[in-house]
Amino acid sequence: MRLRNVTGSREVIAENEYVVQDEKELKGKWKEFFGNDNPIFIEIGMGKGTFIMECARQNPDINYIGIEKYSSVLIRAIEKRQLEPELNNLFFIRMDAEEIEEVFEKGEVDYIYLNFSDPWPKARTAKRRLTSDRFLSRYINILAEEGGITFKTDNKDLFEYSVETAEECGWRIKKITRDLHNSEYMEGNIMTEYEKKFSQLGNKINMMQYFPPLSK
Ligand code: SAM
């Protein structure tokens, strides 16, 4: 994601009705926030929000929260979101996912999407990868009992690292493909912005769906 400073984006975000401002205060109260008992799905690192907006359109009985670290990117998602005020199941949070356990209670999140997460290729920054063991432990602390993750990327090294990490941490891989667009899992697939871009360049898309270790 190219990061250009977008003038005034912080101010717009601070006042926007679709951006949750007091996310840590809502820990344990997200059902109350949405005003219903519907499941809560989140996308971490949603970028400009193309994927999560389509999810929200297709699934009015699921509540969606898009998480993005950078104001300059989030502002683009907000611009699109404002064109569809009828969607009442989609909100955004500007935050670093490092703090995810301060925002959601154990069991509060039913599903997590990680789409085209930043690869952080250098070993010394590996802990920032959203599929690292540090992040997997955090996800266990927010996911519901049946909850899981779908991870997509065109980056082969990041994908193999993520598969190994999942296995080492005892996660159960239920679906895996190194060529999603020519696989049985393509039906119902919602393309992300990066997925469109990289598949048009001829890159294969990797996908893994996985679930936390069964608790003893
Ligand atoms: N998911 C989108 C897609 O597939 O088109 C965007 C992919 S983009 C490569 C990754 C996004 O994740 C960027 O917008 C980046 O700012 C965001 N991101 C990376 N690390 C993050 C973190 N720790 N917390 C929240 N967002 C993060």
Tab-separated table of N, CA, C and O in Angstrom, residues 98-172:
chain	number	residue	atom	x	y	z
A	98	GLU	N	-1.633	-4.732	16.954
A	98	GLU	CA	-0.892	-5.141	18.156
A	98	GLU	C	-1.777	-5.006	19.401
A	98	GLU	O	-1.580	-5.689	20.395
A	99	GLU	N	-2.749	-4.098	19.336
A	99	GLU	CA	-3.576	-3.808	20.527
A	99	GLU	C	-4.927	-4.523	20.498
A	99	GLU	O	-5.831	-4.172	21.263
A	100	ILE	N	-5.038	-5.522	19.656
A	100	ILE	CA	-6.352	-6.136	19.402
A	100	ILE	C	-7.015	-6.708	20.672
A	100	ILE	O	-8.231	-6.641	20.836
A	101	GLU	N	-6.182	-7.214	21.589
A	101	GLU	CA	-6.778	-7.810	22.804
A	101	GLU	C	-7.344	-6.746	23.749
A	101	GLU	O	-8.064	-7.068	24.680
A	102	GLU	N	-6.964	-5.491	23.523
A	102	GLU	CA	-7.522	-4.410	24.347
A	102	GLU	C	-8.872	-3.946	23.811
A	102	GLU	O	-9.566	-3.150	24.443
A	103	VAL	N	-9.240	-4.452	22.640
A	103	VAL	CA	-10.465	-3.984	21.975
A	103	VAL	C	-11.574	-5.047	21.998
A	103	VAL	O	-12.746	-4.725	22.053
A	104	PHE	N	-11.151	-6.321	21.960
A	104	PHE	CA	-12.148	-7.399	21.946
A	104	PHE	C	-11.911	-8.340	23.122
A	104	PHE	O	-10.776	-8.702	23.433
A	105	GLU	N	-13.015	-8.762	23.714
A	105	GLU	CA	-13.019	-9.734	24.817
A	105	GLU	C	-12.826	-11.130	24.235
A	105	GLU	O	-13.119	-11.351	23.053
A	106	LYS	N	-12.383	-12.053	25.056
A	106	LYS	CA	-12.261	-13.436	24.600
A	106	LYS	C	-13.628	-13.932	24.104
A	106	LYS	O	-14.631	-13.755	24.781
A	107	GLY	N	-13.656	-14.502	22.928
A	107	GLY	CA	-14.897	-15.046	22.377
A	107	GLY	C	-15.746	-14.046	21.611
A	107	GLY	O	-16.790	-14.395	21.064
A	108	GLU	N	-15.311	-12.803	21.570
A	108	GLU	CA	-16.172	-11.760	20.979
A	108	GLU	C	-16.116	-11.698	19.446
A	108	GLU	O	-17.047	-11.199	18.814
A	109	VAL	N	-15.043	-12.241	18.881
A	109	VAL	CA	-14.879	-12.178	17.416
A	109	VAL	C	-15.123	-13.570	16.842
A	109	VAL	O	-14.525	-14.549	17.263
A	110	ASP	N	-16.018	-13.640	15.857
A	110	ASP	CA	-16.367	-14.940	15.292
A	110	ASP	C	-15.462	-15.350	14.133
A	110	ASP	O	-15.336	-16.542	13.845
A	111	TYR	N	-14.874	-14.383	13.459
A	111	TYR	CA	-14.036	-14.753	12.321
A	111	TYR	C	-13.068	-13.611	11.997
A	111	TYR	O	-13.403	-12.433	12.184
A	112	ILE	N	-11.880	-13.993	11.527
A	112	ILE	CA	-10.853	-12.993	11.184
A	112	ILE	C	-10.407	-13.204	9.738
A	112	ILE	O	-10.110	-14.329	9.336
A	113	TYR	N	-10.362	-12.117	8.979
A	113	TYR	CA	-9.775	-12.162	7.636
A	113	TYR	C	-8.441	-11.428	7.647
A	113	TYR	O	-8.350	-10.290	8.145
A	114	LEU	N	-7.435	-12.095	7.096
A	114	LEU	CA	-6.125	-11.469	6.886
A	114	LEU	C	-5.875	-11.517	5.383
A	114	LEU	O	-5.629	-12.600	4.828
A	115	ASN	N	-6.007	-10.396	4.724
A	115	ASN	CA	-5.882	-10.373	3.268
A	115	ASN	C	-4.652	-9.599	2.841
A	115	ASN	O	-4.518	-8.416	3.133
A	116	PHE	N	-3.737	-10.291	2.188
A	116	PHE	CA	-2.555	-9.658	1.603
A	116	PHE	C	-1.808	-8.814	2.641
A	116	PHE	O	-1.457	-7.658	2.401
A	117	SER	N	-1.588	-9.451	3.777
A	117	SER	CA	-0.909	-8.778	4.892
A	117	SER	C	0.522	-8.422	4.486
A	117	SER	O	1.146	-9.137	3.695
A	118	ASP	N	1.018	-7.339	5.059
A	118	ASP	CA	2.391	-6.911	4.744
A	118	ASP	C	3.367	-8.039	5.073
A	118	ASP	O	3.285	-8.638	6.149
A	119	PRO	N	4.334	-8.325	4.160
A	119	PRO	CA	5.197	-9.505	4.353
A	119	PRO	C	6.310	-9.346	5.390
A	119	PRO	O	6.778	-10.343	5.934
A	120	TRP	N	6.745	-8.144	5.659
A	120	TRP	CA	7.881	-7.940	6.579
A	120	TRP	C	8.943	-9.016	6.337
A	120	TRP	O	9.165	-9.883	7.179
A	121	PRO	N	9.629	-8.971	5.187
A	121	PRO	CA	10.513	-10.075	4.791
A	121	PRO	C	11.762	-10.257	5.658
A	121	PRO	O	12.277	-11.369	5.741
A	122	LYS	N	12.236	-9.204	6.307
A	122	LYS	CA	13.465	-9.355	7.091
A	122	LYS	C	13.189	-10.089	8.396
A	122	LYS	O	12.179	-9.823	9.064
A	123	ALA	N	14.125	-10.965	8.774
A	123	ALA	CA	13.943	-11.780	9.986
A	123	ALA	C	13.719	-10.908	11.217
A	123	ALA	O	12.903	-11.234	12.076
A	124	ARG	N	14.407	-9.776	11.273
A	124	ARG	CA	14.300	-8.972	12.496
A	124	ARG	C	12.928	-8.292	12.633
A	124	ARG	O	12.570	-7.819	13.712
A	125	THR	N	12.150	-8.254	11.549
A	125	THR	CA	10.803	-7.654	11.650
A	125	THR	C	9.700	-8.723	11.555
A	125	THR	O	8.513	-8.390	11.481
A	126	ALA	N	10.110	-9.997	11.592
A	126	ALA	CA	9.138	-11.102	11.407
A	126	ALA	C	8.006	-11.049	12.433
A	126	ALA	O	6.872	-11.450	12.139
A	127	LYS	N	8.294	-10.531	13.607
A	127	LYS	CA	7.259	-10.526	14.650
A	127	LYS	C	6.083	-9.593	14.305
A	127	LYS	O	5.026	-9.680	14.897
A	128	ARG	N	6.321	-8.713	13.325
A	128	ARG	CA	5.221	-7.815	12.919
A	128	ARG	C	4.262	-8.475	11.936
A	128	ARG	O	3.207	-7.908	11.619
A	129	ARG	N	4.646	-9.637	11.381
A	129	ARG	CA	3.754	-10.313	10.430
A	129	ARG	C	2.449	-10.682	11.142
A	129	ARG	O	2.495	-11.213	12.275
A	130	LEU	N	1.346	-10.434	10.492
A	130	LEU	CA	0.050	-10.670	11.146
A	130	LEU	C	-0.251	-12.156	11.326
A	130	LEU	O	-1.224	-12.519	11.975
A	131	THR	N	0.598	-13.021	10.726
A	131	THR	CA	0.432	-14.470	10.907
A	131	THR	C	1.533	-15.052	11.809
A	131	THR	O	1.698	-16.265	11.858
A	132	SER	N	2.272	-14.201	12.494
A	132	SER	CA	3.342	-14.679	13.387
A	132	SER	C	2.743	-15.343	14.634
A	132	SER	O	1.550	-15.170	14.926
A	133	ASP	N	3.574	-16.065	15.363
A	133	ASP	CA	3.069	-16.743	16.575
A	133	ASP	C	2.534	-15.739	17.594
A	133	ASP	O	1.558	-16.015	18.299
A	134	ARG	N	3.162	-14.553	17.648
A	134	ARG	CA	2.671	-13.523	18.591
A	134	ARG	C	1.236	-13.133	18.256
A	134	ARG	O	0.383	-12.990	19.127
A	135	PHE	N	0.979	-12.952	16.967
A	135	PHE	CA	-0.379	-12.570	16.571
A	135	PHE	C	-1.357	-13.737	16.734
A	135	PHE	O	-2.493	-13.531	17.169
A	136	LEU	N	-0.890	-14.964	16.444
A	136	LEU	CA	-1.804	-16.114	16.607
A	136	LEU	C	-2.263	-16.220	18.066
A	136	LEU	O	-3.427	-16.515	18.340
A	137	SER	N	-1.345	-15.965	19.017
A	137	SER	CA	-1.746	-16.015	20.440
A	137	SER	C	-2.791	-14.949	20.741
A	137	SER	O	-3.733	-15.185	21.499
A	138	ARG	N	-2.604	-13.782	20.149
A	138	ARG	CA	-3.598	-12.706	20.372
A	138	ARG	C	-4.955	-13.114	19.810
A	138	ARG	O	-5.991	-12.863	20.437
A	139	TYR	N	-4.955	-13.739	18.639
A	139	TYR	CA	-6.232	-14.114	18.020
A	139	TYR	C	-6.973	-15.137	18.891
A	139	TYR	O	-8.199	-15.083	19.005
A	140	ILE	N	-6.206	-16.066	19.497
A	140	ILE	CA	-6.848	-17.058	20.375
A	140	ILE	C	-7.602	-16.336	21.497
A	140	ILE	O	-8.675	-16.758	21.917
A	141	ASN	N	-7.042	-15.226	21.945
A	141	ASN	CA	-7.651	-14.491	23.062
A	141	ASN	C	-8.853	-13.641	22.685
A	141	ASN	O	-9.456	-13.014	23.558
A	142	ILE	N	-9.199	-13.595	21.416
A	142	ILE	CA	-10.413	-12.833	21.039
A	142	ILE	C	-11.434	-13.696	20.289
A	142	ILE	O	-12.595	-13.334	20.203
A	143	LEU	N	-10.982	-14.834	19.751
A	143	LEU	CA	-11.884	-15.630	18.897
A	143	LEU	C	-12.917	-16.419	19.695
A	143	LEU	O	-12.631	-16.906	20.801
A	144	ALA	N	-14.092	-16.582	19.093
A	144	ALA	CA	-15.135	-17.446	19.655
A	144	ALA	C	-14.697	-18.908	19.506
A	144	ALA	O	-13.771	-19.210	18.742
A	145	GLU	N	-15.391	-19.788	20.221
A	145	GLU	CA	-14.999	-21.203	20.249
A	145	GLU	C	-14.848	-21.813	18.849
A	145	GLU	O	-13.904	-22.537	18.578
A	146	GLU	N	-15.803	-21.513	17.975
A	146	GLU	CA	-15.764	-22.093	16.616
A	146	GLU	C	-15.051	-21.168	15.637
A	146	GLU	O	-15.064	-21.411	14.426
A	147	GLY	N	-14.471	-20.094	16.131
A	147	GLY	CA	-13.929	-19.050	15.255
A	147	GLY	C	-12.644	-19.442	14.552
A	147	GLY	O	-11.889	-20.284	15.043
A	148	GLY	N	-12.396	-18.844	13.413
A	148	GLY	CA	-11.188	-19.149	12.656
A	148	GLY	C	-10.712	-17.974	11.831
A	148	GLY	O	-11.203	-16.841	11.988
A	149	ILE	N	-9.754	-18.276	10.963
A	149	ILE	CA	-9.096	-17.245	10.147
A	149	ILE	C	-9.067	-17.703	8.691
A	149	ILE	O	-8.816	-18.876	8.422
A	150	THR	N	-9.305	-16.766	7.779
A	150	THR	CA	-8.932	-17.009	6.378
A	150	THR	C	-7.831	-16.022	6.024
A	150	THR	O	-7.963	-14.813	6.260
A	151	PHE	N	-6.749	-16.569	5.483
A	151	PHE	CA	-5.582	-15.767	5.112
A	151	PHE	C	-5.320	-15.943	3.620
A	151	PHE	O	-5.265	-17.073	3.135
A	152	LYS	N	-5.194	-14.818	2.916
A	152	LYS	CA	-4.871	-14.887	1.482
A	152	LYS	C	-3.650	-14.015	1.210
A	152	LYS	O	-3.510	-12.929	1.792
A	153	THR	N	-2.801	-14.483	0.303
A	153	THR	CA	-1.652	-13.683	-0.119
A	153	THR	C	-1.106	-14.229	-1.427
A	153	THR	O	-1.253	-15.426	-1.709
A	154	ASP	N	-0.453	-13.359	-2.190
A	154	ASP	CA	0.262	-13.855	-3.383
A	154	ASP	C	1.737	-14.076	-3.033
A	154	ASP	O	2.489	-14.550	-3.868
A	155	ASN	N	2.118	-13.710	-1.819
A	155	ASN	CA	3.539	-13.783	-1.428
A	155	ASN	C	3.879	-15.192	-0.934
A	155	ASN	O	3.456	-15.598	0.148
A	156	LYS	N	4.654	-15.918	-1.760
A	156	LYS	CA	4.922	-17.332	-1.461
A	156	LYS	C	5.666	-17.501	-0.141
A	156	LYS	O	5.339	-18.379	0.655
A	157	ASP	N	6.680	-16.669	0.079
A	157	ASP	CA	7.477	-16.827	1.305
A	157	ASP	C	6.617	-16.577	2.548
A	157	ASP	O	6.691	-17.316	3.526
A	158	LEU	N	5.810	-15.525	2.476
A	158	LEU	CA	4.943	-15.237	3.624
A	158	LEU	C	3.960	-16.391	3.842
A	158	LEU	O	3.681	-16.782	4.979
A	159	PHE	N	3.461	-16.954	2.744
A	159	PHE	CA	2.488	-18.035	2.882
A	159	PHE	C	3.138	-19.262	3.533
A	159	PHE	O	2.587	-19.816	4.496
A	160	GLU	N	4.312	-19.666	3.032
A	160	GLU	CA	4.952	-20.870	3.602
A	160	GLU	C	5.319	-20.631	5.067
A	160	GLU	O	5.155	-21.510	5.908
A	161	TYR	N	5.791	-19.430	5.369
A	161	TYR	CA	6.084	-19.078	6.763
A	161	TYR	C	4.813	-19.213	7.621
A	161	TYR	O	4.832	-19.758	8.729
A	162	SER	N	3.701	-18.744	7.067
A	162	SER	CA	2.447	-18.737	7.836
A	162	SER	C	1.922	-20.161	8.053
A	162	SER	O	1.395	-20.475	9.127
A	163	VAL	N	2.083	-21.019	7.047
A	163	VAL	CA	1.656	-22.418	7.185
A	163	VAL	C	2.505	-23.090	8.277
A	163	VAL	O	1.976	-23.738	9.185
A	164	GLU	N	3.825	-22.897	8.182
A	164	GLU	CA	4.730	-23.495	9.193
A	164	GLU	C	4.394	-22.995	10.598
A	164	GLU	O	4.327	-23.771	11.546
A	165	THR	N	4.196	-21.698	10.705
A	165	THR	CA	3.898	-21.115	12.024
A	165	THR	C	2.591	-21.678	12.576
A	165	THR	O	2.511	-22.043	13.760
A	166	ALA	N	1.591	-21.782	11.708
A	166	ALA	CA	0.295	-22.322	12.141
A	166	ALA	C	0.476	-23.747	12.665
A	166	ALA	O	-0.032	-24.097	13.744
A	167	GLU	N	1.229	-24.553	11.915
A	167	GLU	CA	1.432	-25.951	12.326
A	167	GLU	C	2.213	-26.027	13.639
A	167	GLU	O	1.846	-26.774	14.541
A	168	GLU	N	3.276	-25.229	13.728
A	168	GLU	CA	4.085	-25.241	14.962
A	168	GLU	C	3.259	-24.842	16.179
A	168	GLU	O	3.501	-25.309	17.288
A	169	CYS	N	2.291	-23.952	15.960
A	169	CYS	CA	1.470	-23.471	17.082
A	169	CYS	C	0.232	-24.350	17.306
A	169	CYS	O	-0.620	-24.017	18.138
A	170	GLY	N	0.103	-25.426	16.559
A	170	GLY	CA	-0.983	-26.383	16.790
A	170	GLY	C	-2.320	-25.983	16.201
A	170	GLY	O	-3.360	-26.547	16.571
A	171	TRP	N	-2.319	-24.981	15.293
A	171	TRP	CA	-3.587	-24.599	14.649
A	171	TRP	C	-3.998	-25.687	13.666
A	171	TRP	O	-3.156	-26.391	13.107
A	172	ARG	N	-5.293	-25.818	13.449
A	172	ARG	CA	-5.835	-26.851	12.559
A	172	ARG	C	-6.168	-26.231	11.203
A	172	ARG	O	-7.060	-25.393	11.113
